[in-house]
Amino acid sequence: MITAHAFSSIRSIDRDEWNSCFPGLLEDWDFYLAVEQAGIERFTWRYLAVFEGPTLMAVVPAFITCYRLNTTMQGIGKRITDTLSRLWPGVLDLPLYALGSPVAERCSAGIARHVPEGKRQDVLTRLLQLARRDADGLGIGLLAVKDAPRDDRLWTETCRGAGLQVMPGMPSALLPVSYGSLDAYLGSLGRSTRKDLRRTLRGPGPRIEWRRHIDDLLPDIMRLYESTLARSHLQFERLGPAYFTRILEQLGERAVCVLYWIDDRLVAFNLMLLDDQRMIDKIFAHDLERTREHNLYARSWLANVEYCIHHGIAVYEAGQAGYANKLRFGCRFENNLLFFRHRNRTLNTVLKLVKLFVRPDRSDPAMAAAISEHQ
C-alpha cells in the first residue's frame, strides 16, 4: 500500500533512507537537520515522503514563509514595488508553501534506487499532491517549487503536468576544475580578466585561515554577514549565528569557514561545503571598504580554485549571485526553474501577469546572459 506523509522534522525520516534518495549530495540529511536546528526566522520546515508499506520511496524538503513578490527584482521595477509596499503595506506579501529550501542550491525530489522507472512519475505526482493537501490544510493558497533543475526532465515534466506555471529561476554557477595549477586556470580566462587577477595576486593580500570552529568569532562573523545582507538586492532569508555553528558542527569535515584577516581584523569569511568531488560556496560576506582595497572577492575566488586544484576537487559550485564576475571567471551555468500555482483562480491569473515583471532575468543583464546561453 502506498501512502504519503508530511513531517515537521527531518528526524521523522531515517537518515540513511533519506540520503539514499540523494546519492552523493552534499546538502544531505545532516545539512537539513542543521538548518532546522538553526531556527531561521519566518520559516517553518516540512518534509514530504511517499512510502510503500514501511519502505521509503521518495522525499522532498519544503518550507513555509511569507513571500514578497518583488524579492528577485532589481532596478526600476524594484523601486516601484518598494514604493507600493510603503503605500500599502503587505500588498506584495503572500503566504507561500514551497518545495525546496531557501538555503539549498537546487530542488530535486529524491527517489529511492529500488523504485522502477515506470513508477517514478507516479511517485513524484504523489509528492506534489501531498504538498497541495498539506498547504490546503495549513490555509496556504500559493504552492511553488523553488529552483527545480531544468535538466531534471522527469521532475520538471511532473510539475508541468500538475498545472503549475513556470518561469526562469536563478541559474547555478559552476566552474569545472580540470587545471594542473592556478596559473593554468588563469591562462584559460580572457586577457583583461587574467591581467586583473594576476595584478591582485601581486598586491598585498590578507592572511587566510581555514577553520571548522568559529564560536569565538561569531560577533565578527555576524557583523560582516549583516553588513553584506544590507547591501544585497536579493534578500529572502536572514540567518542567525546558530546557522553558521550548526552547519559546521553537524557536517564535520564536509563544512569549512575560510577567514580573511588584515592585520588583526577579520574582513571577510566564506562558508563552504565540500567533499572529494565538489565544493559549494554557501556564503561570502565582507567588509566593503577592505574589499575595495584588497579585492577580497577575487582573492577568495582564487583561494577556492587553488584549493580545488590541490585536492583534486572537480567542481566548484559558486552559487546564485554575482553573475557578471562569474561569467568573467569562466563559470558555466545550469538553469533552474520556478514553478507556482495559486488555488484561487483569480489570484493565479494575476500571478501569471506578475511573473512577466518579477522574472530575475529581466532585471539582471548578466543573469539574463547566463540563462539565454544555456537554454
XYZ file of N, CA, C and O in Angstrom, residues 41-228:
752
model
N 14.426 32.628 11.280
C 13.174 33.356 11.498
C 12.308 33.389 10.243
O 12.805 33.491 9.131
N 10.997 33.316 10.449
C 9.966 33.436 9.415
C 9.860 32.199 8.528
O 9.178 32.222 7.509
N 10.533 31.096 8.886
C 10.454 29.887 8.081
C 10.026 28.708 8.946
O 10.500 28.538 10.070
N 9.108 27.910 8.397
C 8.692 26.655 9.010
C 9.030 25.531 8.032
O 8.829 25.675 6.822
N 9.529 24.419 8.556
C 10.041 23.355 7.683
C 9.033 22.215 7.571
O 8.350 21.873 8.530
N 8.982 21.616 6.385
C 8.166 20.432 6.126
C 9.021 19.444 5.327
O 9.908 19.849 4.549
N 8.730 18.165 5.510
C 9.461 17.106 4.804
C 8.420 16.122 4.293
O 7.682 15.517 5.085
N 8.330 15.994 2.988
C 7.284 15.192 2.362
C 7.860 13.850 1.922
O 8.953 13.797 1.337
N 7.122 12.787 2.200
C 7.636 11.448 1.914
C 6.527 10.539 1.407
O 5.377 10.624 1.858
N 6.886 9.668 0.471
C 5.990 8.638 -0.041
C 6.568 7.280 0.363
O 7.768 7.032 0.186
N 5.715 6.413 0.919
C 6.128 5.088 1.379
C 5.331 4.011 0.668
O 4.161 4.203 0.324
N 5.965 2.877 0.483
C 5.257 1.657 0.105
C 5.378 0.720 1.293
O 6.461 0.176 1.545
N 4.280 0.583 2.038
C 4.377 -0.085 3.328
C 5.299 0.735 4.223
O 5.154 1.951 4.347
N 6.311 0.102 4.843
C 7.263 0.850 5.669
C 8.473 1.386 4.892
O 9.331 2.062 5.460
N 8.533 1.086 3.588
C 9.727 1.401 2.798
C 9.602 2.761 2.132
O 8.612 3.039 1.432
N 10.611 3.615 2.314
C 10.609 4.948 1.710
C 10.818 4.854 0.210
O 11.741 4.180 -0.265
N 9.963 5.555 -0.545
C 10.071 5.579 -1.997
C 10.636 6.907 -2.511
O 11.411 6.929 -3.468
N 10.209 8.030 -1.902
C 10.637 9.346 -2.394
C 10.447 10.382 -1.302
O 9.574 10.245 -0.429
N 11.264 11.436 -1.370
C 11.193 12.529 -0.392
C 11.503 13.858 -1.085
O 12.156 13.893 -2.132
N 11.042 14.931 -0.458
C 11.418 16.271 -0.901
C 11.283 17.201 0.304
O 10.330 17.084 1.077
N 12.241 18.103 0.526
C 12.089 19.092 1.593
C 11.151 20.205 1.145
O 10.981 20.448 -0.057
N 10.560 20.901 2.108
C 9.670 22.023 1.801
C 9.747 23.044 2.925
O 10.286 22.762 4.006
N 9.206 24.224 2.662
C 9.193 25.260 3.689
C 7.970 26.150 3.508
O 7.375 26.217 2.434
N 7.630 26.826 4.592
C 6.511 27.768 4.606
C 7.043 29.120 5.042
O 7.826 29.219 5.994
N 6.636 30.169 4.336
C 7.051 31.520 4.710
C 6.066 32.523 4.111
O 5.117 32.144 3.413
N 6.279 33.782 4.389
C 5.535 34.851 3.725
C 6.453 35.420 2.646
O 7.537 35.932 2.947
N 6.028 35.291 1.397
C 6.890 35.632 0.263
C 6.515 36.995 -0.307
O 5.349 37.249 -0.603
N 7.505 37.847 -0.470
C 7.289 39.143 -1.115
C 7.560 38.991 -2.607
O 8.640 38.558 -3.023
N 6.595 39.352 -3.433
C 6.649 39.069 -4.860
C 7.814 39.739 -5.573
O 8.233 39.299 -6.646
N 8.367 40.827 -5.010
C 9.474 41.507 -5.697
C 10.829 41.098 -5.141
O 11.813 41.805 -5.321
N 10.907 39.936 -4.476
C 12.159 39.506 -3.852
C 13.315 39.460 -4.851
O 14.435 39.861 -4.537
N 13.064 38.962 -6.059
C 14.144 38.814 -7.034
C 14.212 39.954 -8.035
O 14.931 39.863 -9.034
N 13.475 41.032 -7.782
C 13.506 42.167 -8.707
C 14.652 43.113 -8.375
O 15.085 43.214 -7.227
N 15.138 43.821 -9.404
C 16.153 44.844 -9.245
C 15.771 46.049 -10.115
O 14.816 46.005 -10.873
N 16.526 47.121 -9.992
C 16.339 48.268 -10.864
C 15.035 48.993 -10.623
O 14.505 49.055 -9.512
N 14.458 49.561 -11.717
C 13.276 50.403 -11.603
C 12.062 49.620 -11.092
O 11.247 50.128 -10.313
N 11.937 48.350 -11.502
C 10.824 47.541 -11.018
C 10.863 47.376 -9.511
O 9.825 47.430 -8.843
N 12.061 47.188 -8.963
C 12.220 47.061 -7.521
C 11.833 48.362 -6.827
O 11.144 48.353 -5.794
N 12.250 49.484 -7.388
C 11.947 50.775 -6.763
C 10.439 51.053 -6.779
O 9.876 51.556 -5.801
N 9.783 50.718 -7.887
C 8.337 50.945 -7.989
C 7.594 50.079 -6.978
O 6.706 50.556 -6.257
N 7.947 48.799 -6.911
C 7.229 47.898 -5.999
C 7.550 48.204 -4.545
O 6.692 48.009 -3.668
N 8.757 48.678 -4.252
C 9.067 49.102 -2.885
C 8.181 50.280 -2.481
O 7.712 50.369 -1.337
N 7.938 51.192 -3.432
C 7.048 52.324 -3.162
C 5.622 51.840 -2.888
O 4.950 52.323 -1.964
N 5.158 50.871 -3.685
C 3.825 50.303 -3.462
C 3.724 49.682 -2.072
O 2.707 49.821 -1.385
N 4.794 49.000 -1.654
C 4.792 48.361 -0.339
C 4.719 49.388 0.782
O 4.085 49.144 1.822
N 5.358 50.529 0.579
C 5.303 51.565 1.613
C 3.914 52.200 1.676
O 3.420 52.533 2.754
N 3.280 52.348 0.504
C 1.945 52.957 0.472
C 0.876 51.990 0.979
O -0.064 52.390 1.668
N 1.008 50.709 0.607
C 0.046 49.689 1.009
C 0.812 48.505 1.594
O 1.102 47.526 0.895
N 1.180 48.597 2.863
C 1.961 47.520 3.499
C 1.287 46.159 3.319
O 0.078 46.014 3.515
N 2.102 45.189 2.900
C 1.607 43.828 2.739
C 0.980 43.521 1.407
O 0.599 42.362 1.159
N 0.868 44.515 0.497
C 0.189 44.282 -0.779
C 0.922 43.248 -1.635
O 0.303 42.547 -2.440
N 2.237 43.140 -1.472
C 3.018 42.201 -2.283
C 3.346 40.905 -1.547
O 4.057 40.053 -2.084
N 2.853 40.755 -0.314
C 3.213 39.606 0.508
C 2.136 38.523 0.428
O 0.950 38.794 0.587
N 2.586 37.275 0.177
C 1.667 36.147 0.113
C 2.214 34.987 0.939
O 3.413 34.681 0.861
N 1.367 34.307 1.712
C 1.807 33.071 2.358
C 2.212 32.068 1.283
O 1.512 31.900 0.278
N 3.333 31.406 1.482
C 3.903 30.525 0.460
C 4.253 29.172 1.056
O 4.858 29.089 2.127
N 3.877 28.118 0.345
C 4.297 26.750 0.646
C 5.162 26.313 -0.534
O 4.659 26.197 -1.656
N 6.454 26.099 -0.301
C 7.375 25.834 -1.416
C 8.150 24.546 -1.196
O 8.644 24.279 -0.095
N 8.257 23.769 -2.250
C 9.136 22.615 -2.236
C 10.546 23.103 -2.543
O 10.750 23.921 -3.442
N 11.513 22.583 -1.786
C 12.879 23.052 -1.888
C 13.321 23.622 -0.560
O 12.782 23.270 0.495
N 14.287 24.507 -0.587
C 14.794 25.124 0.640
C 15.317 26.509 0.319
O 15.922 26.713 -0.744
N 15.126 27.473 1.215
C 15.687 28.807 0.969
C 17.211 28.838 1.038
O 17.824 29.782 0.563
N 17.818 27.797 1.616
C 19.278 27.808 1.782
C 19.964 26.662 1.040
O 21.158 26.448 1.194
N 19.221 25.908 0.222
C 19.823 24.865 -0.604
C 19.997 25.387 -2.024
O 19.331 26.331 -2.439
N 20.891 24.773 -2.770
C 21.224 25.265 -4.104
C 20.124 24.957 -5.126
O 19.824 25.771 -5.973
N 19.542 23.753 -5.065
C 18.537 23.368 -6.047
C 17.503 22.461 -5.386
O 17.731 21.975 -4.276
N 16.393 22.216 -6.060
C 15.345 21.351 -5.517
C 15.005 20.241 -6.499
O 14.283 20.458 -7.474
N 15.532 19.059 -6.216
C 15.089 17.850 -6.899
C 14.412 16.964 -5.871
O 14.846 16.901 -4.721
N 13.356 16.297 -6.283
C 12.776 15.286 -5.412
C 13.671 14.057 -5.479
O 14.146 13.672 -6.545
N 13.925 13.450 -4.333
C 14.776 12.263 -4.290
C 13.951 10.996 -4.362
O 12.956 10.842 -3.637
N 14.340 10.080 -5.246
C 13.623 8.814 -5.416
C 14.564 7.676 -5.043
O 15.727 7.643 -5.469
N 14.067 6.733 -4.255
C 14.881 5.592 -3.848
C 15.280 4.755 -5.054
O 14.522 4.638 -6.028
N 16.453 4.175 -4.971
C 17.013 3.450 -6.111
C 16.145 2.260 -6.532
O 16.115 1.881 -7.712
N 15.436 1.655 -5.575
C 14.675 0.440 -5.895
C 13.375 0.733 -6.646
O 12.737 -0.190 -7.151
N 12.957 2.001 -6.734
C 11.698 2.329 -7.417
C 11.894 2.179 -8.922
O 12.756 2.832 -9.517
N 11.120 1.348 -9.594
C 11.302 1.136 -11.040
C 10.956 2.378 -11.850
O 10.165 3.221 -11.422
N 11.539 2.484 -13.022
C 11.335 3.648 -13.891
C 9.851 3.914 -14.140
O 9.405 5.057 -14.145
N 9.089 2.846 -14.351
C 7.685 3.018 -14.682
C 6.846 3.607 -13.558
O 5.733 4.092 -13.796
N 7.360 3.588 -12.317
C 6.596 4.103 -11.178
C 7.053 5.492 -10.743
O 6.421 6.108 -9.891
N 8.138 5.970 -11.302
C 8.768 7.170 -10.755
C 7.907 8.425 -10.930
O 7.807 9.241 -10.019
N 7.300 8.590 -12.087
C 6.479 9.785 -12.271
C 5.263 9.750 -11.360
O 4.852 10.784 -10.812
N 4.690 8.571 -11.161
C 3.549 8.453 -10.246
C 3.951 8.849 -8.825
O 3.189 9.534 -8.126
N 5.146 8.453 -8.397
C 5.624 8.786 -7.056
C 5.819 10.296 -6.922
O 5.456 10.897 -5.903
N 6.385 10.929 -7.949
C 6.572 12.379 -7.917
C 5.225 13.104 -7.902
O 5.060 14.114 -7.208
N 4.271 12.593 -8.661
C 2.933 13.192 -8.660
C 2.315 13.121 -7.264
O 1.670 14.070 -6.803
N 2.530 12.006 -6.581
C 2.012 11.863 -5.218
C 2.651 12.886 -4.277
O 1.993 13.400 -3.367
N 3.936 13.191 -4.461
C 4.588 14.211 -3.638
C 3.937 15.576 -3.855
O 3.682 16.317 -2.899
N 3.667 15.928 -5.114
C 3.027 17.210 -5.399
C 1.599 17.255 -4.864
O 1.143 18.284 -4.352
N 0.883 16.145 -4.981
C -0.469 16.092 -4.438
C -0.450 16.246 -2.919
O -1.295 16.929 -2.331
N 0.530 15.608 -2.273
C 0.678 15.750 -0.824
C 0.981 17.199 -0.455
O 0.423 17.725 0.519
N 1.853 17.845 -1.226
C 2.179 19.249 -0.950
C 0.925 20.119 -1.036
O 0.708 20.994 -0.183
N 0.084 19.879 -2.042
C -1.140 20.674 -2.182
C -2.083 20.432 -0.997
O -2.672 21.374 -0.457
N -2.227 19.170 -0.587
C -3.099 18.865 0.556
C -2.547 19.479 1.837
O -3.300 20.033 2.653
N -1.242 19.390 2.021
C -0.629 19.929 3.235
C -0.784 21.452 3.266
O -1.116 22.028 4.310
N -0.561 22.096 2.131
C -0.734 23.551 2.057
C -2.189 23.937 2.333
O -2.463 24.892 3.066
N -3.129 23.197 1.754
C -4.550 23.482 1.987
C -4.891 23.355 3.467
O -5.623 24.182 4.031
N -4.368 22.311 4.093
C -4.640 22.102 5.493
C -4.096 23.204 6.382
O -4.622 23.455 7.473
N -3.049 23.879 5.911
C -2.452 24.985 6.656
C -3.005 26.339 6.221
O -2.543 27.379 6.695
N -3.964 26.312 5.299
C -4.596 27.548 4.851
C -3.739 28.381 3.914
O -3.886 29.607 3.862
N -2.861 27.734 3.141
C -1.951 28.448 2.242
C -2.356 28.175 0.800
O -2.435 27.016 0.369
N -2.595 29.243 0.032
C -3.059 29.086 -1.340
C -1.951 28.933 -2.374
O -2.124 28.260 -3.383
N -0.791 29.574 -2.128
C 0.275 29.605 -3.131
C 1.244 28.453 -2.916
O 1.890 28.343 -1.869
N 1.341 27.579 -3.910
C 2.259 26.441 -3.904
C 3.337 26.678 -4.952
O 3.046 27.125 -6.063
N 4.588 26.385 -4.599
C 5.688 26.618 -5.536
C 6.725 25.512 -5.418
O 6.777 24.772 -4.430
N 7.530 25.399 -6.457
C 8.727 24.557 -6.438
C 9.897 25.484 -6.752
O 9.939 26.093 -7.822
N 10.818 25.622 -5.802
C 11.918 26.583 -5.924
C 13.168 25.918 -6.497
O 13.649 24.925 -5.978
N 13.666 26.482 -7.591
C 14.945 26.062 -8.180
C 14.968 24.592 -8.574
O 15.864 23.828 -8.197
N 13.974 24.182 -9.365
C 13.993 22.837 -9.939
C 14.997 22.810 -11.087
O 14.928 23.657 -11.980
N 15.947 21.882 -11.084
C 16.933 21.839 -12.173
C 16.259 21.606 -13.523
O 15.479 20.672 -13.671
N 16.566 22.461 -14.453
C 15.938 22.341 -15.778
C 16.259 21.001 -16.432
O 15.457 20.456 -17.211
N 17.435 20.453 -16.123
C 17.834 19.204 -16.777
C 17.262 17.960 -16.084
O 17.493 16.836 -16.528
N 16.501 18.138 -14.984
C 15.803 17.015 -14.347
C 14.432 16.899 -15.012
O 13.414 17.369 -14.508
N 14.404 16.228 -16.165
C 13.199 16.248 -17.003
C 11.991 15.608 -16.333
O 10.868 16.112 -16.456
N 12.195 14.507 -15.633
C 11.061 13.831 -15.017
C 10.395 14.723 -13.972
O 9.170 14.827 -13.913
N 11.199 15.414 -13.170
C 10.676 16.297 -12.128
C 9.975 17.508 -12.745
O 8.862 17.860 -12.359
N 10.619 18.142 -13.736
C 10.003 19.333 -14.330
C 8.753 18.971 -15.134
O 7.774 19.728 -15.136
N 8.751 17.827 -15.805
C 7.555 17.405 -16.542
C 6.404 17.106 -15.578
O 5.235 17.390 -15.874
N 6.738 16.552 -14.418
C 5.702 16.274 -13.425
C 5.111 17.571 -12.891
O 3.898 17.679 -12.691
N 5.959 18.561 -12.662
C 5.469 19.869 -12.200
C 4.564 20.514 -13.244
O 3.501 21.060 -12.914
N 4.970 20.449 -14.498
C 4.127 20.999 -15.571
C 2.802 20.238 -15.653
O 1.729 20.829 -15.831
N 2.880 18.911 -15.540
C 1.684 18.092 -15.621
C 0.699 18.357 -14.496
O -0.496 18.109 -14.640
N 1.213 18.883 -13.371
C 0.346 19.223 -12.236
C -0.313 20.583 -12.409
O -1.043 21.033 -11.520
N -0.059 21.238 -13.548
C -0.704 22.519 -13.839
C -0.014 23.724 -13.240
O -0.596 24.808 -13.177
N 1.248 23.571 -12.823
C 1.980 24.695 -12.252
C 2.518 25.593 -13.365
O 2.971 25.106 -14.420
N 2.457 26.905 -13.143
C 3.071 27.865 -14.047
C 4.595 27.784 -13.895
O 5.100 27.401 -12.841
N 5.330 28.179 -14.921
C 6.785 28.085 -14.877
C 7.415 29.405 -15.309
O 6.886 30.115 -16.169
N 8.533 29.736 -14.685
C 9.335 30.885 -15.090
C 10.800 30.580 -14.775
O 11.088 29.686 -13.973
N 11.734 31.279 -15.420
C 13.143 31.025 -15.124
C 13.477 31.362 -13.677
O 13.020 32.369 -13.130
N 14.245 30.504 -13.038
C 14.784 30.790 -11.720
C 16.189 31.350 -11.854
O 16.641 31.693 -12.946
N 16.873 31.432 -10.742
C 18.247 31.921 -10.753
C 19.184 30.761 -11.092
O 19.173 29.734 -10.409
N 19.973 30.876 -12.159
C 20.842 29.765 -12.557
C 21.960 29.510 -11.555
O 22.380 30.406 -10.821
N 22.419 28.272 -11.518
C 23.532 27.886 -10.664
C 24.834 28.016 -11.444
O 24.929 27.552 -12.586
N 25.835 28.650 -10.831
C 27.136 28.838 -11.473
C 28.092 27.739 -11.029
O 28.250 27.491 -9.834
N 28.726 27.079 -12.001
C 29.674 26.020 -11.700
C 30.963 26.240 -12.489
O 30.924 26.610 -13.665
N 32.071 25.999 -11.838
C 33.370 26.045 -12.504
C 33.959 24.647 -12.517
O 34.348 24.129 -11.464
N 34.030 23.981 -13.685
C 34.741 22.700 -13.751
C 36.230 22.952 -13.528
O 36.823 23.819 -14.169
N 36.833 22.209 -12.604
C 38.232 22.442 -12.248
C 39.070 21.276 -12.769
O 39.144 20.214 -12.150
N 39.671 21.494 -13.926
C 40.487 20.434 -14.547
C 41.894 20.940 -14.834
O 42.571 20.447 -15.729
N 42.337 21.923 -14.047
C 43.611 22.588 -14.293
C 44.711 21.996 -13.406
O 44.459 21.598 -12.267
N 45.913 21.956 -13.929
C 47.032 21.422 -13.160
C 47.627 22.419 -12.188
O 48.367 22.035 -11.279
N 47.309 23.692 -12.372
C 47.853 24.730 -11.497
C 46.953 25.960 -11.569
O 46.131 26.089 -12.484
N 47.154 26.867 -10.614
C 46.403 28.113 -10.642
C 46.779 28.932 -11.864
O 45.929 29.589 -12.472
N 48.037 28.875 -12.255
C 48.465 29.618 -13.442
C 47.770 29.090 -14.700
O 47.417 29.868 -15.587
N 47.564 27.764 -14.760
C 46.858 27.187 -15.905
C 45.402 27.663 -15.924
O 44.845 27.949 -16.990
N 44.781 27.773 -14.754
C 43.425 28.308 -14.696
C 43.395 29.747 -15.198
O 42.546 30.102 -16.031
N 44.308 30.569 -14.721
C 44.346 31.960 -15.162
C 44.539 32.051 -16.671
O 43.965 32.918 -17.334
N 45.335 31.143 -17.205
C 45.572 31.137 -18.640
C 44.340 30.814 -19.460
O 44.300 31.096 -20.664
N 43.316 30.228 -18.836
C 42.085 29.871 -19.552
C 41.111 31.038 -19.657
O 40.117 30.945 -20.382
N 41.395 32.120 -18.946
C 40.464 33.248 -18.882
C 40.768 34.289 -19.952
O 41.826 34.264 -20.592
N 39.836 35.205 -20.133
C 40.049 36.303 -21.067
C 41.219 37.177 -20.647
O 41.582 37.235 -19.462
N 41.778 37.883 -21.603
C 43.001 38.638 -21.360
C 42.846 39.658 -20.228
O 43.688 39.736 -19.322
N 41.789 40.454 -20.256
C 41.637 41.501 -19.244
C 41.385 40.910 -17.857
O 41.909 41.402 -16.855
N 40.589 39.837 -17.796
C 40.332 39.182 -16.515
C 41.610 38.578 -15.961
O 41.915 38.708 -14.767
N 42.345 37.898 -16.824
C 43.614 37.291 -16.399
C 44.566 38.352 -15.867
O 45.206 38.184 -14.823
N 44.635 39.477 -16.555
C 45.515 40.572 -16.132
C 45.091 41.129 -14.777
O 45.932 41.357 -13.896
N 43.787 41.324 -14.584
C 43.281 41.851 -13.313
C 43.590 40.907 -12.156
O 44.012 41.345 -11.074
N 43.370 39.605 -12.363
C 43.585 38.649 -11.287
C 45.063 38.504 -10.949
O 45.440 38.371 -9.773
N 45.901 38.556 -11.934
C 47.351 38.466 -11.661
C 47.829 39.716 -10.925
O 48.711 39.634 -10.048
N 47.246 40.843 -11.251
C 47.595 42.069 -10.532
C 47.167 41.949 -9.063
O 47.891 42.358 -8.155
N 45.983 41.367 -8.842
C 45.505 41.158 -7.478
C 46.460 40.266 -6.688
O 46.794 40.546 -5.533
N 46.941 39.202 -7.312
C 47.858 38.286 -6.639
C 49.198 38.925 -6.305
O 49.844 38.556 -5.318
N 49.610 39.887 -7.095
C 50.895 40.552 -6.834
C 50.810 41.552 -5.682
O 51.817 41.887 -5.059
N 49.629 42.055 -5.397
C 49.457 43.059 -4.356
C 49.458 42.443 -2.972
O 49.431 41.215 -2.805
N 49.484 43.294 -1.934
C 49.427 42.786 -0.555
C 48.091 42.102 -0.312
O 47.040 42.620 -0.678
N 48.160 40.923 0.276
C 46.940 40.153 0.465
C 46.637 39.886 1.915
O 47.473 40.100 2.798
N 45.445 39.417 2.202
C 45.064 39.095 3.569
C 45.679 37.772 4.015
O 46.138 36.964 3.197
N 45.680 37.553 5.312
C 46.028 36.243 5.848
C 44.779 35.370 5.770
O 43.691 35.790 6.137
N 44.945 34.157 5.264
C 43.816 33.254 5.054
C 43.890 32.106 6.051
O 44.935 31.474 6.202
N 42.765 31.853 6.710
C 42.708 30.799 7.724
C 41.485 29.923 7.463
O 40.372 30.426 7.326
N 41.675 28.607 7.399
C 40.589 27.655 7.194
C 40.235 27.044 8.554
O 41.085 26.445 9.210
N 38.963 27.213 8.980
C 38.561 26.758 10.307
C 37.209 26.060 10.289
O 36.360 26.357 9.449
N 37.037 25.152 11.265
C 35.764 24.458 11.429
C 35.101 24.781 12.763
O 34.042 24.240 13.073
N 35.707 25.656 13.538
C 35.139 26.123 14.801
C 35.281 27.641 14.845
O 36.398 28.163 14.801
N 34.139 28.337 14.933
C 34.171 29.802 14.844
C 33.421 30.464 15.995
O 33.124 31.661 15.924
N 33.106 29.701 17.047
C 32.306 30.255 18.138
C 32.914 31.536 18.711
O 32.184 32.470 19.064
N 34.245 31.584 18.803
C 34.903 32.756 19.378
C 34.839 33.970 18.464
O 35.108 35.099 18.900
N 34.439 33.754 17.209
C 34.413 34.852 16.230
C 32.996 35.237 15.805
O 32.829 36.052 14.893
N 31.977 34.670 16.449
C 30.602 34.897 15.994
C 30.208 36.377 15.918
O 29.542 36.778 14.956
N 30.595 37.224 16.879
C 30.227 38.642 16.732
C 30.786 39.265 15.455
O 30.091 40.017 14.767
N 32.037 38.938 15.113
C 32.635 39.472 13.881
C 32.003 38.846 12.643
O 31.776 39.529 11.629
N 31.726 37.547 12.711
C 31.066 36.859 11.599
C 29.712 37.514 11.308
O 29.375 37.823 10.153
N 28.936 37.766 12.353
C 27.611 38.342 12.168
C 27.691 39.802 11.721
O 26.834 40.271 10.956
N 28.693 40.518 12.174
C 28.883 41.905 11.710
C 29.083 41.922 10.196
O 28.465 42.726 9.482
N 29.929 41.056 9.693
C 30.198 41.002 8.256
C 28.968 40.513 7.489
O 28.635 41.039 6.420
N 28.293 39.497 8.039
C 27.109 38.966 7.366
C 26.004 40.014 7.268
O 25.406 40.218 6.204
N 25.722 40.711 8.386
C 24.655 41.703 8.393
C 24.952 42.869 7.450
O 24.062 43.363 6.757
N 26.197 43.303 7.396
C 26.537 44.418 6.507
C 26.440 43.995 5.044
O 26.021 44.779 4.186
N 26.804 42.755 4.748
C 26.688 42.252 3.378
C 25.231 42.082 2.988
O 24.817 42.441 1.877
